[in-house]
Amino acid sequence: MTSSTGNGNGGPLEGAVVAVAGAGGPAGRATLLRLAEAGAIVVGSDANAERLAEAVDAARYAHGGATVVGDTVDLLDLAATREWADKTEKEFGRVDGMVHLVGGWRGSATFAETDLADWDLLEKLLIRTVQHTSLAFQAPLLRGDRGRYLLISAAGASQPTAGNAAYAASKAAAEAWTLALADAFRKAGGEEGPRTAAAILVVKALVHDAMRAERPNAKFAGFTDVKELADAIAGVWDKPAREVNGQRLWLTPKP
């Protein structure tokens, strides 16, 4: 077993080992960069090996000496997800975080036009991957002294719109599952309170530089930049587990 020594950056997450699911997307790239900057050892996964490699290389290049690695993992396979969690803990000696950034969106113009094929897809992307990562990483996170499981959700889960039934319902289910994990962490902490936390970061939607370049006249009102999201993710470790466990942390006004 290899002990985690961090990236030598002296940051607030120095020595922490954080896994990031969905690391190859824009939010994943920003999160890898931010966590590496904070001194964490970052272990990313994505179904797209090429996209993941690009994200890992970018984080390594931006922060020389940072330990950033990538594993191509099928998060729809529980056994494969458990294997990833076990491998990460064995290689680095601990797991201090699982950040769930696997996303996807499907919608329709009206409620009546909802295509249930959208639900079939979103159930896999937005619910099943949460189930698998939470089940796989619960025990490793409990064994650490600062474990955090973070779900990124959308305000629409609390106030669904007619054309977003499948998406909002999927997000709401993922939130409920994460809150159940938070209750497990609470119970594991006993009278002293939880040492490990599961929390939900809520956005209206995300925006990144490429989106702005494609739509230079768009205002993206209320959207959260992926860099701001990454800052908020890193900031969760600044607070005691009992303050964030089971909480929705709003990065956009509540609906």
PDB file of C-alpha atoms in Angstrom, residues 43-147:
ATOM      1  CA  VAL A  43      -8.107  10.115  -9.563  1.00  0.00           C
ATOM      2  CA  GLY A  44     -10.463  10.774 -12.448  1.00  0.00           C
ATOM      3  CA  SER A  45     -12.719   8.411 -14.359  1.00  0.00           C
ATOM      4  CA  ASP A  46     -14.711   8.761 -17.539  1.00  0.00           C
ATOM      5  CA  ALA A  47     -16.243   6.411 -20.079  1.00  0.00           C
ATOM      6  CA  ASN A  48     -14.407   8.277 -22.855  1.00  0.00           C
ATOM      7  CA  ALA A  49     -10.725   7.361 -22.601  1.00  0.00           C
ATOM      8  CA  GLU A  50      -9.497  10.056 -25.014  1.00  0.00           C
ATOM      9  CA  ARG A  51     -11.420  12.838 -23.295  1.00  0.00           C
ATOM     10  CA  LEU A  52     -10.225  11.634 -19.895  1.00  0.00           C
ATOM     11  CA  ALA A  53      -6.580  11.555 -21.002  1.00  0.00           C
ATOM     12  CA  GLU A  54      -6.836  15.138 -22.247  1.00  0.00           C
ATOM     13  CA  ALA A  55      -8.313  16.296 -18.921  1.00  0.00           C
ATOM     14  CA  VAL A  56      -5.671  14.506 -16.867  1.00  0.00           C
ATOM     15  CA  ASP A  57      -2.835  15.849 -19.023  1.00  0.00           C
ATOM     16  CA  ALA A  58      -4.197  19.408 -18.722  1.00  0.00           C
ATOM     17  CA  ALA A  59      -4.283  19.202 -14.925  1.00  0.00           C
ATOM     18  CA  ARG A  60      -0.788  17.750 -14.765  1.00  0.00           C
ATOM     19  CA  TYR A  61       0.564  20.418 -17.109  1.00  0.00           C
ATOM     20  CA  ALA A  62      -1.074  23.252 -15.159  1.00  0.00           C
ATOM     21  CA  HIS A  63       0.290  22.035 -11.833  1.00  0.00           C
ATOM     22  CA  GLY A  64       3.736  20.552 -12.257  1.00  0.00           C
ATOM     23  CA  GLY A  65       4.379  17.702  -9.880  1.00  0.00           C
ATOM     24  CA  ALA A  66       0.688  17.116  -9.250  1.00  0.00           C
ATOM     25  CA  THR A  67      -0.484  13.527  -8.962  1.00  0.00           C
ATOM     26  CA  VAL A  68      -3.418  13.290 -11.365  1.00  0.00           C
ATOM     27  CA  VAL A  69      -4.346   9.929 -12.850  1.00  0.00           C
ATOM     28  CA  GLY A  70      -7.197   8.613 -14.945  1.00  0.00           C
ATOM     29  CA  ASP A  71      -9.041   5.313 -15.116  1.00  0.00           C
ATOM     30  CA  THR A  72     -11.534   4.405 -17.820  1.00  0.00           C
ATOM     31  CA  VAL A  73     -14.405   2.938 -15.802  1.00  0.00           C
ATOM     32  CA  ASP A  74     -17.893   1.790 -16.787  1.00  0.00           C
ATOM     33  CA  LEU A  75     -19.874   3.266 -13.901  1.00  0.00           C
ATOM     34  CA  LEU A  76     -22.950   1.360 -15.066  1.00  0.00           C
ATOM     35  CA  ASP A  77     -21.140  -1.785 -13.923  1.00  0.00           C
ATOM     36  CA  LEU A  78     -21.233  -2.023 -10.117  1.00  0.00           C
ATOM     37  CA  ALA A  79     -18.426  -4.586  -9.979  1.00  0.00           C
ATOM     38  CA  ALA A  80     -16.179  -2.377 -12.120  1.00  0.00           C
ATOM     39  CA  THR A  81     -16.990   0.645  -9.962  1.00  0.00           C
ATOM     40  CA  ARG A  82     -16.169  -1.280  -6.785  1.00  0.00           C
ATOM     41  CA  GLU A  83     -12.920  -2.415  -8.372  1.00  0.00           C
ATOM     42  CA  TRP A  84     -12.042   1.215  -9.122  1.00  0.00           C
ATOM     43  CA  ALA A  85     -12.743   2.261  -5.525  1.00  0.00           C
ATOM     44  CA  ASP A  86     -10.698  -0.628  -4.130  1.00  0.00           C
ATOM     45  CA  LYS A  87      -7.827   0.035  -6.521  1.00  0.00           C
ATOM     46  CA  THR A  88      -7.749   3.724  -5.605  1.00  0.00           C
ATOM     47  CA  GLU A  89      -7.663   3.023  -1.866  1.00  0.00           C
ATOM     48  CA  LYS A  90      -5.012   0.328  -2.243  1.00  0.00           C
ATOM     49  CA  GLU A  91      -2.755   2.441  -4.446  1.00  0.00           C
ATOM     50  CA  PHE A  92      -2.936   5.687  -2.483  1.00  0.00           C
ATOM     51  CA  GLY A  93      -3.715   4.398   1.004  1.00  0.00           C
ATOM     52  CA  ARG A  94      -6.975   6.272   1.494  1.00  0.00           C
ATOM     53  CA  VAL A  95      -9.953   7.893  -0.222  1.00  0.00           C
ATOM     54  CA  ASP A  96     -11.092  11.309   0.995  1.00  0.00           C
ATOM     55  CA  GLY A  97     -13.590  12.243  -1.668  1.00  0.00           C
ATOM     56  CA  MET A  98     -15.868  11.126  -4.459  1.00  0.00           C
ATOM     57  CA  VAL A  99     -17.151  13.924  -6.684  1.00  0.00           C
ATOM     58  CA  HIS A 100     -19.990  12.805  -8.956  1.00  0.00           C
ATOM     59  CA  LEU A 101     -19.997  14.861 -12.171  1.00  0.00           C
ATOM     60  CA  VAL A 102     -21.624  12.381 -14.550  1.00  0.00           C
ATOM     61  CA  GLY A 103     -24.278  14.387 -16.375  1.00  0.00           C
ATOM     62  CA  GLY A 104     -26.663  14.404 -19.264  1.00  0.00           C
ATOM     63  CA  TRP A 105     -29.841  16.151 -20.342  1.00  0.00           C
ATOM     64  CA  ARG A 106     -32.881  15.309 -22.398  1.00  0.00           C
ATOM     65  CA  GLY A 107     -36.097  17.297 -22.600  1.00  0.00           C
ATOM     66  CA  SER A 108     -39.135  18.117 -24.692  1.00  0.00           C
ATOM     67  CA  ALA A 109     -41.190  21.132 -25.717  1.00  0.00           C
ATOM     68  CA  THR A 110     -44.209  20.048 -23.675  1.00  0.00           C
ATOM     69  CA  PHE A 111     -45.105  17.474 -21.023  1.00  0.00           C
ATOM     70  CA  ALA A 112     -47.250  15.541 -23.504  1.00  0.00           C
ATOM     71  CA  GLU A 113     -44.288  15.195 -25.859  1.00  0.00           C
ATOM     72  CA  THR A 114     -42.076  13.558 -23.221  1.00  0.00           C
ATOM     73  CA  ASP A 115     -40.228  10.628 -24.727  1.00  0.00           C
ATOM     74  CA  LEU A 116     -39.804   7.853 -22.165  1.00  0.00           C
ATOM     75  CA  ALA A 117     -36.658   6.807 -23.995  1.00  0.00           C
ATOM     76  CA  ASP A 118     -35.179   9.940 -22.414  1.00  0.00           C
ATOM     77  CA  TRP A 119     -35.985   8.517 -19.004  1.00  0.00           C
ATOM     78  CA  ASP A 120     -34.286   5.235 -19.874  1.00  0.00           C
ATOM     79  CA  LEU A 121     -31.085   7.127 -20.723  1.00  0.00           C
ATOM     80  CA  LEU A 122     -31.188   9.575 -17.813  1.00  0.00           C
ATOM     81  CA  GLU A 123     -31.958   6.840 -15.304  1.00  0.00           C
ATOM     82  CA  LYS A 124     -28.636   5.257 -16.247  1.00  0.00           C
ATOM     83  CA  LEU A 125     -26.567   8.440 -16.394  1.00  0.00           C
ATOM     84  CA  LEU A 126     -28.010  10.357 -13.455  1.00  0.00           C
ATOM     85  CA  ILE A 127     -29.271   7.690 -11.054  1.00  0.00           C
ATOM     86  CA  ARG A 128     -27.503   4.392 -11.685  1.00  0.00           C
ATOM     87  CA  THR A 129     -24.038   5.957 -11.648  1.00  0.00           C
ATOM     88  CA  VAL A 130     -24.846   7.646  -8.321  1.00  0.00           C
ATOM     89  CA  GLN A 131     -26.002   4.340  -6.889  1.00  0.00           C
ATOM     90  CA  HIS A 132     -22.865   2.558  -8.011  1.00  0.00           C
ATOM     91  CA  THR A 133     -20.329   5.199  -6.940  1.00  0.00           C
ATOM     92  CA  SER A 134     -21.974   5.675  -3.541  1.00  0.00           C
ATOM     93  CA  LEU A 135     -22.123   1.955  -2.832  1.00  0.00           C
ATOM     94  CA  ALA A 136     -18.537   1.449  -4.008  1.00  0.00           C
ATOM     95  CA  PHE A 137     -17.008   4.396  -2.141  1.00  0.00           C
ATOM     96  CA  GLN A 138     -19.040   4.429   1.093  1.00  0.00           C
ATOM     97  CA  ALA A 139     -16.681   2.173   3.049  1.00  0.00           C
ATOM     98  CA  PRO A 140     -13.434   3.774   1.811  1.00  0.00           C
ATOM     99  CA  LEU A 141     -14.799   7.245   2.606  1.00  0.00           C
ATOM    100  CA  LEU A 142     -15.781   6.119   6.108  1.00  0.00           C
ATOM    101  CA  ARG A 143     -12.267   4.824   6.727  1.00  0.00           C
ATOM    102  CA  GLY A 144     -10.785   8.267   6.106  1.00  0.00           C
ATOM    103  CA  ASP A 145     -10.947  11.227   8.472  1.00  0.00           C
ATOM    104  CA  ARG A 146     -12.379  13.755   6.006  1.00  0.00           C
ATOM    105  CA  GLY A 147     -14.445  11.771   3.522  1.00  0.00           C
TER     106      GLY A 147
END
